[in-house]
């Protein structure tokens, strides 16, 4: 970041924001949020359709994870899955990905994320808030997804709010991928 560049500009360019806290009893929450553009340049090489996805660690243990890539060449169907919206901690509309794949390293339509706000990131601030949106469903469904994460440092609590505006009734899947060591009850 060039000297004198504002923090907000830096976050807007990358679209990545880390929210974290640790209280006096040692309870910790760390959350990494992605509201950035899809991949590298116009073809979005090496990208995943994961706008507004996040990862979460509590007390040093991974809870919600990004499943990664799996394999570049072993199985085209698994490669497609791990690049899809469904494989990430975000919201999927109408059982379709935010971006349309044009091959194993290419996207023909990109659901680009955009960071709208990031406040209270200093660790002495009582609440940290980050908000982003993406345009991945704008063409196909005339829909927009906006996500807001608020980390209450005193309560050691993360609140996730999703807002979808859409031209017609639309189905959605809210996806969370638990680390293998986490058991859901």
Coordinates of N, CA and C in Angstrom, one line a residue, residues 52 90-91 145-148 160-164 174 176:
X52 N -18.5 -13.0 -0.8 CA -19.1 -12.9 0.5 C -19.0 -14.1 1.4
X90 N -21.2 -19.2 1.9 CA -21.9 -18.0 1.4 C -23.3 -18.5 1.0
X91 N -24.1 -17.7 0.3 CA -25.4 -17.9 -0.1 C -25.5 -18.2 -1.5
X145 N -27.0 -9.9 -3.7 CA -26.8 -10.4 -2.3 C -25.9 -9.4 -1.6
X146 N -26.3 -9.1 -0.4 CA -25.5 -8.2 0.5 C -25.3 -8.9 1.8
X147 N -24.1 -8.9 2.4 CA -23.8 -9.6 3.6 C -23.2 -8.6 4.6
X148 N -23.6 -8.7 5.8 CA -23.0 -7.9 6.9 C -22.6 -8.8 8.1
X160 N -24.3 -12.6 11.6 CA -24.2 -12.7 10.2 C -25.6 -12.3 9.7
X161 N -25.7 -11.3 8.8 CA -27.0 -10.9 8.2 C -26.8 -10.9 6.7
X162 N -27.7 -11.6 6.1 CA -27.8 -11.7 4.6 C -29.0 -11.0 4.1
X163 N -28.9 -10.2 3.1 CA -30.0 -9.5 2.5 C -30.0 -9.8 1.0
X164 N -31.1 -10.3 0.4 CA -31.2 -10.5 -1.0 C -32.4 -9.7 -1.5
X174 N -28.4 -21.5 2.2 CA -27.4 -20.8 3.1 C -26.4 -21.9 3.4
X176 N -22.9 -23.5 5.1 CA -21.8 -23.4 6.1 C -21.1 -24.8 6.1

